[in-house]
Amino acid sequence: MESRLAYELYERGYATLMGNSQNNPDKERRFLHYLLDGQIDGLIVGAHNQGLSEYQETNLPIVSIERWVAPKIPIVASDNYAGGLMATQRLLDDGCQNIIHTNYPRLESSTNQRRQQAYEDLMIQHHRQPITYEVNFDSPVEDKVAIFKKIFAEHPEVDGIVADNDTNASLIIHLAQELGYQVPDQLKVIGFDGADTTEILMPELTTIKQPINDLASTAVDLLIKRINGEENVASVILPVTLHEGTTA
């Protein structure tokens, strides 16, 4: 995503300053102050920002990707609800009886919560019990693996998992195989991202593919509108697709 944003901005005549707040509110606040001080023209906020209170009070040229930040800040996001439906329905169609979902904590304002809502809605429609395990995006790998081990310990009957991202889907598959599950015969796993790195490193993963290039170009388009003084710039939701792999 970062490289695509830089490309789209370059094509429109803008240089790019990339910053990773590393879950540090002070670092993120520094970038906001760059904007307030006129050192940068606009700000694109990523999915894992800290939700600073200052965002609520600004009408500055800011656009968010995949996260609700403030009412005045437009968001560009994948259709996470449709993606959640797509993944869950695929597992149901494949005959899965016990489907579990992994997702970010509900307190986070990520659009991932729309995926969870779709999963829960569809499971209830099919008279199944929705079960979600929360996984922090920035947790160490060993902490994530501990949560995934808990899934298999508490629900050995699990035969389908809708993972919150491709990396976690990969970790789940690796762990499941270590525990003796045959993928996809005994356990089917669907990821969510479909980034280029996934297609290169794990092309066999069945996943919901986000339109990364379109997300980047649309975010830049909206940001330039904000830089040019346009108000009431509408948020944009972009469609997702199912990448057919062999894990579901």
mmCIF file of N, CA and C in Angstrom, residues 165-231:
data_model
loop_
_atom_site.group_PDB
_atom_site.id
_atom_site.type_symbol
_atom_site.label_atom_id
_atom_site.label_comp_id
_atom_site.label_asym_id
_atom_site.label_seq_id
_atom_site.Cartn_x
_atom_site.Cartn_y
_atom_site.Cartn_z
ATOM 1 N N ASN A 165 -6.586 -11.544 8.506
ATOM 2 C CA ASN A 165 -5.673 -11.124 7.443
ATOM 3 C C ASN A 165 -4.900 -12.340 6.933
ATOM 4 N N ASP A 166 -4.176 -12.149 5.863
ATOM 5 C CA ASP A 166 -3.474 -13.266 5.232
ATOM 6 C C ASP A 166 -2.337 -13.810 6.090
ATOM 7 N N THR A 167 -1.657 -12.922 6.804
ATOM 8 C CA THR A 167 -0.555 -13.367 7.654
ATOM 9 C C THR A 167 -1.059 -14.314 8.733
ATOM 10 N N ASN A 168 -2.157 -13.926 9.383
ATOM 11 C CA ASN A 168 -2.713 -14.787 10.419
ATOM 12 C C ASN A 168 -3.291 -16.070 9.832
ATOM 13 N N ALA A 169 -3.855 -15.983 8.634
ATOM 14 C CA ALA A 169 -4.337 -17.197 7.969
ATOM 15 C C ALA A 169 -3.184 -18.176 7.768
ATOM 16 N N SER A 170 -2.035 -17.652 7.371
ATOM 17 C CA SER A 170 -0.855 -18.490 7.167
ATOM 18 C C SER A 170 -0.390 -19.128 8.472
ATOM 19 N N LEU A 171 -0.388 -18.338 9.552
ATOM 20 C CA LEU A 171 0.000 -18.875 10.860
ATOM 21 C C LEU A 171 -0.958 -19.972 11.305
ATOM 22 N N ILE A 172 -2.255 -19.747 11.078
ATOM 23 C CA ILE A 172 -3.269 -20.732 11.470
ATOM 24 C C ILE A 172 -3.082 -22.031 10.697
ATOM 25 N N ILE A 173 -2.848 -21.921 9.403
ATOM 26 C CA ILE A 173 -2.662 -23.117 8.572
ATOM 27 C C ILE A 173 -1.436 -23.902 9.026
ATOM 28 N N HIS A 174 -0.347 -23.189 9.274
ATOM 29 C CA HIS A 174 0.891 -23.856 9.713
ATOM 30 C C HIS A 174 0.666 -24.582 11.035
ATOM 31 N N LEU A 175 0.005 -23.909 11.984
ATOM 32 C CA LEU A 175 -0.263 -24.521 13.285
ATOM 33 C C LEU A 175 -1.202 -25.715 13.141
ATOM 34 N N ALA A 176 -2.250 -25.552 12.337
ATOM 35 C CA ALA A 176 -3.213 -26.641 12.148
ATOM 36 C C ALA A 176 -2.530 -27.890 11.600
ATOM 37 N N GLN A 177 -1.642 -27.694 10.656
ATOM 38 C CA GLN A 177 -0.930 -28.838 10.080
ATOM 39 C C GLN A 177 -0.019 -29.494 11.108
ATOM 40 N N GLU A 178 0.583 -28.682 11.976
ATOM 41 C CA GLU A 178 1.401 -29.242 13.058
ATOM 42 C C GLU A 178 0.551 -30.093 14.002
ATOM 43 N N LEU A 179 -0.715 -29.684 14.179
ATOM 44 C CA LEU A 179 -1.622 -30.394 15.082
ATOM 45 C C LEU A 179 -2.293 -31.586 14.415
ATOM 46 N N GLY A 180 -2.011 -31.780 13.139
ATOM 47 C CA GLY A 180 -2.535 -32.950 12.454
ATOM 48 C C GLY A 180 -3.765 -32.729 11.604
ATOM 49 N N TYR A 181 -4.212 -31.475 11.473
ATOM 50 C CA TYR A 181 -5.357 -31.179 10.608
ATOM 51 C C TYR A 181 -4.902 -31.184 9.148
ATOM 52 N N GLN A 182 -5.716 -31.759 8.292
ATOM 53 C CA GLN A 182 -5.460 -31.732 6.860
ATOM 54 C C GLN A 182 -6.202 -30.537 6.251
ATOM 55 N N VAL A 183 -5.452 -29.646 5.624
ATOM 56 C CA VAL A 183 -6.035 -28.460 4.970
ATOM 57 C C VAL A 183 -6.017 -28.687 3.465
ATOM 58 N N PRO A 184 -7.157 -28.640 2.787
ATOM 59 C CA PRO A 184 -8.475 -28.184 3.241
ATOM 60 C C PRO A 184 -9.450 -29.306 3.583
ATOM 61 N N ASP A 185 -9.013 -30.564 3.636
ATOM 62 C CA ASP A 185 -9.954 -31.671 3.824
ATOM 63 C C ASP A 185 -10.655 -31.622 5.176
ATOM 64 N N GLN A 186 -9.883 -31.360 6.243
ATOM 65 C CA GLN A 186 -10.465 -31.308 7.582
ATOM 66 C C GLN A 186 -10.694 -29.882 8.068
ATOM 67 N N LEU A 187 -9.918 -28.962 7.574
ATOM 68 C CA LEU A 187 -10.019 -27.561 7.989
ATOM 69 C C LEU A 187 -9.835 -26.662 6.781
ATOM 70 N N LYS A 188 -10.775 -25.752 6.604
ATOM 71 C CA LYS A 188 -10.690 -24.800 5.500
ATOM 72 C C LYS A 188 -10.428 -23.412 6.084
ATOM 73 N N VAL A 189 -9.513 -22.676 5.460
ATOM 74 C CA VAL A 189 -9.108 -21.363 5.972
ATOM 75 C C VAL A 189 -9.162 -20.342 4.849
ATOM 76 N N ILE A 190 -9.769 -19.189 5.151
ATOM 77 C CA ILE A 190 -9.829 -18.080 4.197
ATOM 78 C C ILE A 190 -9.202 -16.849 4.837
ATOM 79 N N GLY A 191 -8.315 -16.190 4.115
ATOM 80 C CA GLY A 191 -7.678 -14.975 4.598
ATOM 81 C C GLY A 191 -8.424 -13.731 4.141
ATOM 82 N N PHE A 192 -7.796 -12.588 4.367
ATOM 83 C CA PHE A 192 -8.366 -11.309 3.936
ATOM 84 C C PHE A 192 -7.218 -10.342 3.722
ATOM 85 N N ASP A 193 -7.005 -9.933 2.515
ATOM 86 C CA ASP A 193 -6.006 -8.939 2.085
ATOM 87 C C ASP A 193 -5.759 -9.115 0.599
ATOM 88 N N GLY A 194 -5.140 -10.271 0.281
ATOM 89 C CA GLY A 194 -4.844 -10.534 -1.124
ATOM 90 C C GLY A 194 -3.796 -9.609 -1.694
ATOM 91 N N ALA A 195 -2.871 -9.168 -0.849
ATOM 92 C CA ALA A 195 -1.805 -8.281 -1.320
ATOM 93 C C ALA A 195 -0.859 -9.037 -2.247
ATOM 94 N N ASP A 196 -0.050 -8.286 -2.981
ATOM 95 C CA ASP A 196 0.887 -8.904 -3.923
ATOM 96 C C ASP A 196 1.820 -9.886 -3.223
ATOM 97 N N THR A 197 2.236 -9.547 -1.999
ATOM 98 C CA THR A 197 3.154 -10.431 -1.287
ATOM 99 C C THR A 197 2.506 -11.779 -0.997
ATOM 100 N N THR A 198 1.199 -11.774 -0.750
ATOM 101 C CA THR A 198 0.498 -13.039 -0.515
ATOM 102 C C THR A 198 0.525 -13.899 -1.763
ATOM 103 N N GLU A 199 0.254 -13.282 -2.908
ATOM 104 C CA GLU A 199 0.235 -14.038 -4.160
ATOM 105 C C GLU A 199 1.613 -14.615 -4.481
ATOM 106 N N ILE A 200 2.658 -13.919 -4.040
ATOM 107 C CA ILE A 200 4.018 -14.397 -4.304
ATOM 108 C C ILE A 200 4.427 -15.481 -3.309
ATOM 109 N N LEU A 201 4.189 -15.224 -2.009
ATOM 110 C CA LEU A 201 4.687 -16.112 -0.966
ATOM 111 C C LEU A 201 3.737 -17.259 -0.644
ATOM 112 N N MET A 202 2.418 -17.038 -0.850
ATOM 113 C CA MET A 202 1.454 -18.077 -0.510
ATOM 114 C C MET A 202 0.310 -18.071 -1.514
ATOM 115 N N PRO A 203 0.602 -18.373 -2.764
ATOM 116 C CA PRO A 203 -0.434 -18.310 -3.806
ATOM 117 C C PRO A 203 -1.566 -19.295 -3.584
ATOM 118 N N GLU A 204 -1.324 -20.320 -2.759
ATOM 119 C CA GLU A 204 -2.362 -21.322 -2.526
ATOM 120 C C GLU A 204 -3.441 -20.851 -1.562
ATOM 121 N N LEU A 205 -3.235 -19.714 -0.899
ATOM 122 C CA LEU A 205 -4.195 -19.238 0.092
ATOM 123 C C LEU A 205 -5.470 -18.727 -0.571
ATOM 124 N N THR A 206 -6.592 -19.263 -0.143
ATOM 125 C CA THR A 206 -7.888 -18.709 -0.535
ATOM 126 C C THR A 206 -8.113 -17.462 0.314
ATOM 127 N N THR A 207 -8.395 -16.338 -0.315
ATOM 128 C CA THR A 207 -8.478 -15.088 0.436
ATOM 129 C C THR A 207 -9.420 -14.101 -0.229
ATOM 130 N N ILE A 208 -9.895 -13.169 0.564
ATOM 131 C CA ILE A 208 -10.677 -12.055 0.041
ATOM 132 C C ILE A 208 -9.689 -10.970 -0.360
ATOM 133 N N LYS A 209 -9.695 -10.633 -1.623
ATOM 134 C CA LYS A 209 -8.692 -9.714 -2.173
ATOM 135 C C LYS A 209 -9.211 -8.282 -2.159
ATOM 136 N N GLN A 210 -8.469 -7.427 -1.475
ATOM 137 C CA GLN A 210 -8.788 -6.001 -1.463
ATOM 138 C C GLN A 210 -8.171 -5.323 -2.692
ATOM 139 N N PRO A 211 -8.838 -4.289 -3.206
ATOM 140 C CA PRO A 211 -8.304 -3.585 -4.384
ATOM 141 C C PRO A 211 -7.245 -2.564 -3.970
ATOM 142 N N ILE A 212 -6.044 -3.046 -3.663
ATOM 143 C CA ILE A 212 -4.997 -2.200 -3.086
ATOM 144 C C ILE A 212 -4.709 -0.973 -3.953
ATOM 145 N N ASN A 213 -4.535 -1.182 -5.248
ATOM 146 C CA ASN A 213 -4.210 -0.055 -6.132
ATOM 147 C C ASN A 213 -5.332 0.970 -6.157
ATOM 148 N N ASP A 214 -6.573 0.491 -6.199
ATOM 149 C CA ASP A 214 -7.715 1.407 -6.221
ATOM 150 C C ASP A 214 -7.866 2.139 -4.892
ATOM 151 N N LEU A 215 -7.580 1.450 -3.793
ATOM 152 C CA LEU A 215 -7.621 2.113 -2.490
ATOM 153 C C LEU A 215 -6.631 3.272 -2.454
ATOM 154 N N ALA A 216 -5.421 3.030 -2.953
ATOM 155 C CA ALA A 216 -4.388 4.067 -2.940
ATOM 156 C C ALA A 216 -4.757 5.234 -3.844
ATOM 157 N N SER A 217 -5.166 4.945 -5.074
ATOM 158 C CA SER A 217 -5.466 6.030 -6.019
ATOM 159 C C SER A 217 -6.676 6.835 -5.567
ATOM 160 N N THR A 218 -7.674 6.164 -5.003
ATOM 161 C CA THR A 218 -8.861 6.876 -4.527
ATOM 162 C C THR A 218 -8.524 7.746 -3.327
ATOM 163 N N ALA A 219 -7.698 7.232 -2.414
ATOM 164 C CA ALA A 219 -7.293 8.028 -1.256
ATOM 165 C C ALA A 219 -6.563 9.292 -1.691
ATOM 166 N N VAL A 220 -5.702 9.162 -2.677
ATOM 167 C CA VAL A 220 -4.971 10.330 -3.181
ATOM 168 C C VAL A 220 -5.928 11.307 -3.861
ATOM 169 N N ASP A 221 -6.869 10.796 -4.634
ATOM 170 C CA ASP A 221 -7.855 11.668 -5.276
ATOM 171 C C ASP A 221 -8.623 12.484 -4.236
ATOM 172 N N LEU A 222 -9.074 11.817 -3.178
ATOM 173 C CA LEU A 222 -9.832 12.522 -2.141
ATOM 174 C C LEU A 222 -8.958 13.526 -1.400
ATOM 175 N N LEU A 223 -7.703 13.150 -1.153
ATOM 176 C CA LEU A 223 -6.808 14.064 -0.449
ATOM 177 C C LEU A 223 -6.582 15.331 -1.260
ATOM 178 N N ILE A 224 -6.383 15.193 -2.548
ATOM 179 C CA ILE A 224 -6.155 16.371 -3.389
ATOM 180 C C ILE A 224 -7.389 17.268 -3.404
ATOM 181 N N LYS A 225 -8.563 16.670 -3.403
ATOM 182 C CA LYS A 225 -9.783 17.476 -3.298
ATOM 183 C C LYS A 225 -9.786 18.279 -2.007
ATOM 184 N N ARG A 226 -9.355 17.640 -0.917
ATOM 185 C CA ARG A 226 -9.315 18.335 0.369
ATOM 186 C C ARG A 226 -8.242 19.426 0.356
ATOM 187 N N ILE A 227 -7.094 19.134 -0.246
ATOM 188 C CA ILE A 227 -6.030 20.140 -0.340
ATOM 189 C C ILE A 227 -6.510 21.351 -1.121
ATOM 190 N N ASN A 228 -7.318 21.102 -2.147
ATOM 191 C CA ASN A 228 -7.835 22.186 -2.987
ATOM 192 C C ASN A 228 -9.027 22.905 -2.377
ATOM 193 N N GLY A 229 -9.361 22.549 -1.158
ATOM 194 C CA GLY A 229 -10.394 23.291 -0.445
ATOM 195 C C GLY A 229 -11.803 22.763 -0.580
ATOM 196 N N GLU A 230 -11.975 21.638 -1.252
ATOM 197 C CA GLU A 230 -13.323 21.081 -1.369
ATOM 198 C C GLU A 230 -13.798 20.578 -0.009
ATOM 199 N N GLU A 231 -15.050 20.886 0.305
ATOM 200 C CA GLU A 231 -15.636 20.413 1.549
ATOM 201 C C GLU A 231 -16.629 19.296 1.248
#
